[in-house]
mmCIF file of C-alpha atoms in Angstrom:
data_model
loop_
_atom_site.group_PDB
_atom_site.id
_atom_site.type_symbol
_atom_site.label_atom_id
_atom_site.label_comp_id
_atom_site.label_asym_id
_atom_site.label_seq_id
_atom_site.Cartn_x
_atom_site.Cartn_y
_atom_site.Cartn_z
ATOM 1 C CA MET P 254 -178.896 -227.482 110.203
ATOM 2 C CA HIS P 255 -176.407 -226.675 112.961
ATOM 3 C CA PHE P 256 -176.419 -228.731 116.172
ATOM 4 C CA VAL P 257 -174.457 -228.138 119.367
ATOM 5 C CA ILE P 258 -173.787 -231.083 121.681
ATOM 6 C CA MET P 259 -172.406 -230.763 125.196
ATOM 7 C CA GLY P 260 -170.558 -233.914 126.283
ATOM 8 C CA CYS P 261 -168.431 -236.259 124.192
ATOM 9 C CA GLY P 262 -168.881 -239.545 126.010
ATOM 10 C CA ARG P 263 -170.380 -242.602 124.329
ATOM 11 C CA VAL P 264 -173.735 -240.853 124.126
ATOM 12 C CA GLY P 265 -172.553 -237.518 122.778
ATOM 13 C CA SER P 266 -170.098 -238.999 120.287
ATOM 14 C CA THR P 267 -172.731 -241.367 118.873
ATOM 15 C CA LEU P 268 -175.193 -238.511 118.545
ATOM 16 C CA ALA P 269 -172.591 -236.282 116.847
ATOM 17 C CA ARG P 270 -171.503 -238.940 114.365
ATOM 18 C CA THR P 271 -175.103 -239.821 113.487
ATOM 19 C CA LEU P 272 -176.067 -236.203 112.843
ATOM 20 C CA GLY P 273 -172.881 -235.621 110.870
ATOM 21 C CA ARG P 274 -173.510 -238.644 108.648
ATOM 22 C CA ASN P 275 -176.954 -237.228 107.905
ATOM 23 C CA GLY P 276 -175.401 -234.058 106.523
ATOM 24 C CA HIS P 277 -175.832 -231.695 109.476
ATOM 25 C CA ASP P 278 -173.244 -229.296 110.891
ATOM 26 C CA VAL P 279 -172.239 -230.383 114.400
ATOM 27 C CA ALA P 280 -170.185 -228.762 117.160
ATOM 28 C CA VAL P 281 -169.229 -230.814 120.225
ATOM 29 C CA ILE P 282 -168.242 -229.277 123.569
ATOM 30 C CA ASP P 283 -166.265 -231.131 126.229
ATOM 31 C CA ALA P 284 -163.939 -230.096 129.041
ATOM 32 C CA GLU P 285 -161.542 -232.959 128.267
ATOM 33 C CA PRO P 286 -159.825 -232.717 124.848
ATOM 34 C CA ALA P 287 -159.053 -236.450 124.928
ATOM 35 C CA SER P 288 -162.795 -237.159 124.781
ATOM 36 C CA PHE P 289 -162.936 -236.000 121.178
ATOM 37 C CA ARG P 290 -161.073 -239.151 120.110
ATOM 38 C CA ARG P 291 -164.410 -240.947 120.397
ATOM 39 C CA LEU P 292 -165.635 -239.027 117.361
ATOM 40 C CA GLY P 293 -163.249 -240.875 115.046
ATOM 41 C CA ALA P 294 -161.155 -239.651 112.146
ATOM 42 C CA GLU P 295 -164.137 -239.295 109.812
ATOM 43 C CA PHE P 296 -165.928 -236.706 111.945
ATOM 44 C CA GLU P 297 -165.894 -233.381 110.100
ATOM 45 C CA GLY P 298 -167.627 -231.239 112.692
ATOM 46 C CA GLN P 299 -166.242 -228.737 115.172
ATOM 47 C CA THR P 300 -164.808 -229.557 118.594
ATOM 48 C CA VAL P 301 -164.687 -226.954 121.365
ATOM 49 C CA THR P 302 -162.817 -227.505 124.618
ATOM 50 C CA GLY P 303 -164.505 -225.860 127.589
ATOM 51 C CA VAL P 304 -167.305 -225.935 130.128
ATOM 52 C CA GLY P 305 -170.532 -226.655 128.288
ATOM 53 C CA PHE P 306 -172.730 -224.148 130.092
ATOM 54 C CA ASP P 307 -170.220 -221.279 129.813
ATOM 55 C CA ARG P 308 -171.671 -218.638 127.512
ATOM 56 C CA ASP P 309 -168.393 -217.888 125.697
ATOM 57 C CA THR P 310 -167.845 -221.593 125.086
ATOM 58 C CA MET P 311 -171.350 -221.961 123.711
ATOM 59 C CA VAL P 312 -170.868 -218.955 121.420
ATOM 60 C CA ALA P 313 -167.611 -220.487 120.131
ATOM 61 C CA ALA P 314 -169.595 -223.635 119.285
ATOM 62 C CA GLY P 315 -172.085 -221.613 117.249
ATOM 63 C CA ILE P 316 -174.991 -221.599 119.682
ATOM 64 C CA ARG P 317 -176.351 -218.376 118.147
ATOM 65 C CA GLU P 318 -176.920 -220.206 114.865
ATOM 66 C CA ALA P 319 -177.937 -223.550 116.376
ATOM 67 C CA TYR P 320 -181.137 -225.265 115.371
ATOM 68 C CA ALA P 321 -180.879 -227.529 118.411
ATOM 69 C CA PHE P 322 -178.807 -228.142 121.545
ATOM 70 C CA ALA P 323 -178.281 -231.437 123.402
ATOM 71 C CA ALA P 324 -176.759 -231.617 126.896
ATOM 72 C CA VAL P 325 -175.488 -235.157 127.409
ATOM 73 C CA SER P 326 -172.600 -234.859 129.854
ATOM 74 C CA SER P 327 -172.335 -237.083 132.935
ATOM 75 C CA GLY P 328 -173.748 -234.472 135.338
ATOM 76 C CA ASP P 329 -177.437 -233.682 135.860
ATOM 77 C CA ASN P 330 -176.763 -230.168 137.134
ATOM 78 C CA SER P 331 -174.451 -229.302 134.256
ATOM 79 C CA ASN P 332 -176.885 -230.662 131.703
ATOM 80 C CA ILE P 333 -179.926 -228.821 132.967
ATOM 81 C CA LEU P 334 -177.980 -225.572 133.477
ATOM 82 C CA ALA P 335 -176.609 -225.741 129.936
ATOM 83 C CA ALA P 336 -180.054 -226.547 128.543
ATOM 84 C CA ARG P 337 -181.571 -223.556 130.317
ATOM 85 C CA VAL P 338 -178.814 -221.235 129.078
ATOM 86 C CA ALA P 339 -179.332 -222.462 125.522
ATOM 87 C CA ARG P 340 -183.094 -221.973 125.765
ATOM 88 C CA GLU P 341 -183.363 -218.814 127.886
ATOM 89 C CA THR P 342 -180.223 -216.864 126.943
ATOM 90 C CA PHE P 343 -179.727 -217.825 123.299
ATOM 91 C CA GLY P 344 -183.300 -218.656 122.359
ATOM 92 C CA VAL P 345 -182.608 -222.139 120.978
ATOM 93 C CA GLU P 346 -186.026 -223.667 120.458
ATOM 94 C CA HIS P 347 -185.049 -227.347 120.288
ATOM 95 C CA VAL P 348 -183.265 -228.310 123.500
ATOM 96 C CA VAL P 349 -182.960 -231.669 125.247
ATOM 97 C CA ALA P 350 -181.071 -232.703 128.389
ATOM 98 C CA ARG P 351 -179.991 -236.101 129.653
ATOM 99 C CA ILE P 352 -180.963 -236.473 133.310
ATOM 100 C CA TYR P 353 -179.936 -239.461 135.437
ATOM 101 C CA ASP P 354 -182.592 -238.903 138.121
ATOM 102 C CA PRO P 355 -186.045 -239.712 136.641
ATOM 103 C CA GLN P 356 -187.832 -237.648 139.283
ATOM 104 C CA ARG P 357 -185.804 -234.558 138.448
ATOM 105 C CA ALA P 358 -186.346 -235.259 134.771
ATOM 106 C CA MET P 359 -190.103 -235.047 135.310
ATOM 107 C CA VAL P 360 -189.744 -231.670 137.036
ATOM 108 C CA TYR P 361 -187.723 -230.154 134.208
ATOM 109 C CA GLN P 362 -190.071 -231.674 131.654
ATOM 110 C CA ARG P 363 -192.858 -229.637 133.243
ATOM 111 C CA LEU P 364 -190.685 -226.522 132.905
ATOM 112 C CA GLY P 365 -190.619 -227.025 129.169
ATOM 113 C CA ILE P 366 -187.190 -228.632 128.738
ATOM 114 C CA PRO P 367 -187.474 -232.122 127.233
ATOM 115 C CA THR P 368 -185.397 -234.598 129.184
ATOM 116 C CA VAL P 369 -184.326 -238.200 128.701
ATOM 117 C CA ALA P 370 -183.692 -240.254 131.835
ATOM 118 C CA THR P 371 -180.857 -242.775 131.736
ATOM 119 C CA VAL P 372 -183.130 -245.832 131.721
ATOM 120 C CA ARG P 373 -184.750 -244.773 128.468
ATOM 121 C CA TRP P 374 -181.801 -243.072 126.852
ATOM 122 C CA THR P 375 -180.465 -243.833 123.393
ATOM 123 C CA ALA P 376 -178.957 -241.651 120.688
ATOM 124 C CA ASP P 377 -181.999 -242.450 118.532
ATOM 125 C CA GLN P 378 -184.319 -241.006 121.168
ATOM 126 C CA MET P 379 -182.260 -237.826 121.446
ATOM 127 C CA ILE P 380 -182.305 -237.362 117.681
ATOM 128 C CA GLN P 381 -186.076 -237.787 117.570
ATOM 129 C CA ARG P 382 -186.398 -234.956 120.112
ATOM 130 C CA LEU P 383 -183.984 -232.685 118.235
ATOM 131 C CA LEU P 384 -184.977 -233.110 114.599
ATOM 132 C CA PRO P 385 -188.184 -231.607 113.185
ATOM 133 C CA GLN P 386 -191.323 -233.641 113.759
ATOM 134 C CA GLY P 387 -191.642 -236.322 111.102
ATOM 135 C CA ALA P 388 -187.928 -236.375 110.229
ATOM 136 C CA MET P 389 -187.662 -239.937 111.572
ATOM 137 C CA PRO P 390 -191.152 -241.448 111.135
ATOM 138 C CA GLU P 391 -192.263 -244.866 112.286
ATOM 139 C CA LEU P 392 -192.338 -247.563 109.661
ATOM 140 C CA THR P 393 -195.978 -248.136 108.708
ATOM 141 C CA ASP P 394 -197.545 -250.620 106.324
ATOM 142 C CA PRO P 395 -199.609 -249.203 103.412
ATOM 143 C CA SER P 396 -202.881 -249.715 105.289
ATOM 144 C CA GLY P 397 -201.629 -247.777 108.306
ATOM 145 C CA LYS P 398 -202.659 -250.583 110.658
ATOM 146 C CA ILE P 399 -199.225 -252.108 111.390
ATOM 147 C CA VAL P 400 -196.246 -250.096 112.657
ATOM 148 C CA ILE P 401 -192.716 -250.730 113.822
ATOM 149 C CA ALA P 402 -192.277 -248.535 116.867
ATOM 150 C CA GLU P 403 -189.549 -247.880 119.407
ATOM 151 C CA VAL P 404 -190.958 -248.942 122.780
ATOM 152 C CA PRO P 405 -188.773 -248.168 125.849
ATOM 153 C CA LEU P 406 -188.534 -250.944 128.427
ATOM 154 C CA ALA P 407 -188.360 -250.342 132.188
ATOM 155 C CA THR P 408 -185.080 -251.271 133.894
ATOM 156 C CA ALA P 409 -186.666 -254.411 135.352
ATOM 157 C CA TRP P 410 -186.853 -255.921 131.839
ATOM 158 C CA ILE P 411 -183.046 -256.210 131.652
ATOM 159 C CA GLY P 412 -182.194 -259.904 131.383
ATOM 160 C CA THR P 413 -185.628 -260.838 130.030
ATOM 161 C CA PRO P 414 -185.540 -263.054 126.910
ATOM 162 C CA LEU P 415 -186.896 -261.255 123.870
ATOM 163 C CA ARG P 416 -189.283 -264.167 123.302
ATOM 164 C CA ASP P 417 -190.839 -263.304 126.685
ATOM 165 C CA VAL P 418 -191.143 -259.654 125.609
ATOM 166 C CA GLU P 419 -193.203 -260.899 122.672
ATOM 167 C CA ALA P 420 -195.311 -263.200 124.845
ATOM 168 C CA LEU P 421 -196.072 -260.520 127.433
ATOM 169 C CA THR P 422 -196.825 -257.705 124.973
ATOM 170 C CA GLY P 423 -198.426 -259.593 122.100
ATOM 171 C CA ALA P 424 -196.053 -257.788 119.710
ATOM 172 C CA ARG P 425 -193.134 -259.047 117.606
ATOM 173 C CA VAL P 426 -189.552 -257.883 118.142
ATOM 174 C CA ALA P 427 -188.540 -256.531 114.738
ATOM 175 C CA TYR P 428 -184.976 -255.602 115.698
ATOM 176 C CA VAL P 429 -182.879 -254.207 118.543
ATOM 177 C CA THR P 430 -180.460 -251.278 118.528
ATOM 178 C CA ARG P 431 -177.527 -252.109 120.818
ATOM 179 C CA LEU P 432 -174.560 -249.746 121.288
ATOM 180 C CA GLY P 433 -175.584 -247.905 118.147
ATOM 181 C CA GLU P 434 -175.792 -251.036 115.971
ATOM 182 C CA GLY P 435 -178.921 -252.782 114.742
ATOM 183 C CA MET P 436 -179.268 -256.502 115.385
ATOM 184 C CA LEU P 437 -181.867 -259.118 114.586
ATOM 185 C CA PRO P 438 -183.018 -261.111 117.617
ATOM 186 C CA GLU P 439 -181.679 -264.630 118.042
ATOM 187 C CA PRO P 440 -183.639 -267.395 119.840
ATOM 188 C CA ASP P 441 -181.620 -266.847 123.039
ATOM 189 C CA SER P 442 -181.382 -263.025 122.898
ATOM 190 C CA VAL P 443 -182.144 -261.127 126.111
ATOM 191 C CA VAL P 444 -182.726 -257.460 126.892
ATOM 192 C CA GLN P 445 -179.516 -255.639 127.850
ATOM 193 C CA SER P 446 -178.963 -252.259 129.484
ATOM 194 C CA ASP P 447 -179.539 -249.336 127.069
ATOM 195 C CA ASP P 448 -181.094 -251.591 124.411
ATOM 196 C CA LEU P 449 -183.587 -249.891 122.120
ATOM 197 C CA VAL P 450 -186.273 -252.422 121.241
ATOM 198 C CA HIS P 451 -188.375 -251.930 118.106
ATOM 199 C CA LEU P 452 -191.662 -253.805 118.083
ATOM 200 C CA ALA P 453 -193.949 -254.651 115.190
ATOM 201 C CA LEU P 454 -197.523 -254.183 116.383
ATOM 202 C CA ARG P 455 -201.032 -253.058 115.534
ATOM 203 C CA ARG P 456 -201.240 -249.274 115.764
ATOM 204 C CA GLY P 457 -204.250 -249.428 118.054
ATOM 205 C CA GLU P 458 -202.246 -251.541 120.546
ATOM 206 C CA LEU P 459 -199.345 -249.099 120.948
ATOM 207 C CA ALA P 460 -200.625 -247.301 124.056
ATOM 208 C CA ARG P 461 -201.426 -250.585 125.820
ATOM 209 C CA ILE P 462 -198.038 -252.085 124.986
ATOM 210 C CA GLU P 463 -196.206 -248.938 126.115
ATOM 211 C CA ARG P 464 -197.950 -249.214 129.495
ATOM 212 C CA ILE P 465 -196.874 -252.858 129.821
ATOM 213 C CA CYS P 466 -193.274 -252.053 128.930
ATOM 214 C CA ASP P 467 -193.144 -249.142 131.363
ATOM 215 C CA GLN P 468 -193.723 -251.535 134.283
ATOM 216 C CA PRO P 469 -191.732 -254.584 135.485
ATOM 217 C CA PRO P 470 -192.609 -257.706 133.489
ATOM 218 C CA VAL P 471 -195.387 -259.810 134.969
ATOM 219 C CA PRO P 472 -194.887 -263.567 134.401
ATOM 220 C CA SER P 473 -197.828 -265.160 132.605
#
């Protein structure tokens, strides 16, 4: 499948490399040619220098053939404008935008454009919103009762020891994705900004645990 990504910062470059390694065609748009260095020498996709929401730039990146479009530049306005152009002008069905302001993200979500606010953003989350449903399933035991699920943590959890995450949620930390790399928790590990925490839990507990993690931690 062909993917178009607007923005080649840490977020966009990680997303592009991940999709490329999985065998997809990827085009990356950025106004600064130097940004493409983040993609590394092994990246085989297309790079397009230009303004991401400009129609000619998007056409040059193959937007007419795109399965999905991700707007992950550093500007809310640019991201949402580009996402709307991709959806409304070129008819791209799978569109997602990174929005720094959570309140604005909620508004655009209601307009039918999936958004990811900065607090909950990771390349893994973007991919899950771009790829077909079921392309990246949760890990489930044969009985279907135990899952390993990505559970976003509110900003207030930053600095919290992972052992406290387990105590407050009743789940086990299976692993953490940090800066695009998986890591097993150590006894003194704490939650850091942009961490993606994967919890092993009973399937029936997922909704309750998500509610706990969406709020500041409450000491027991």
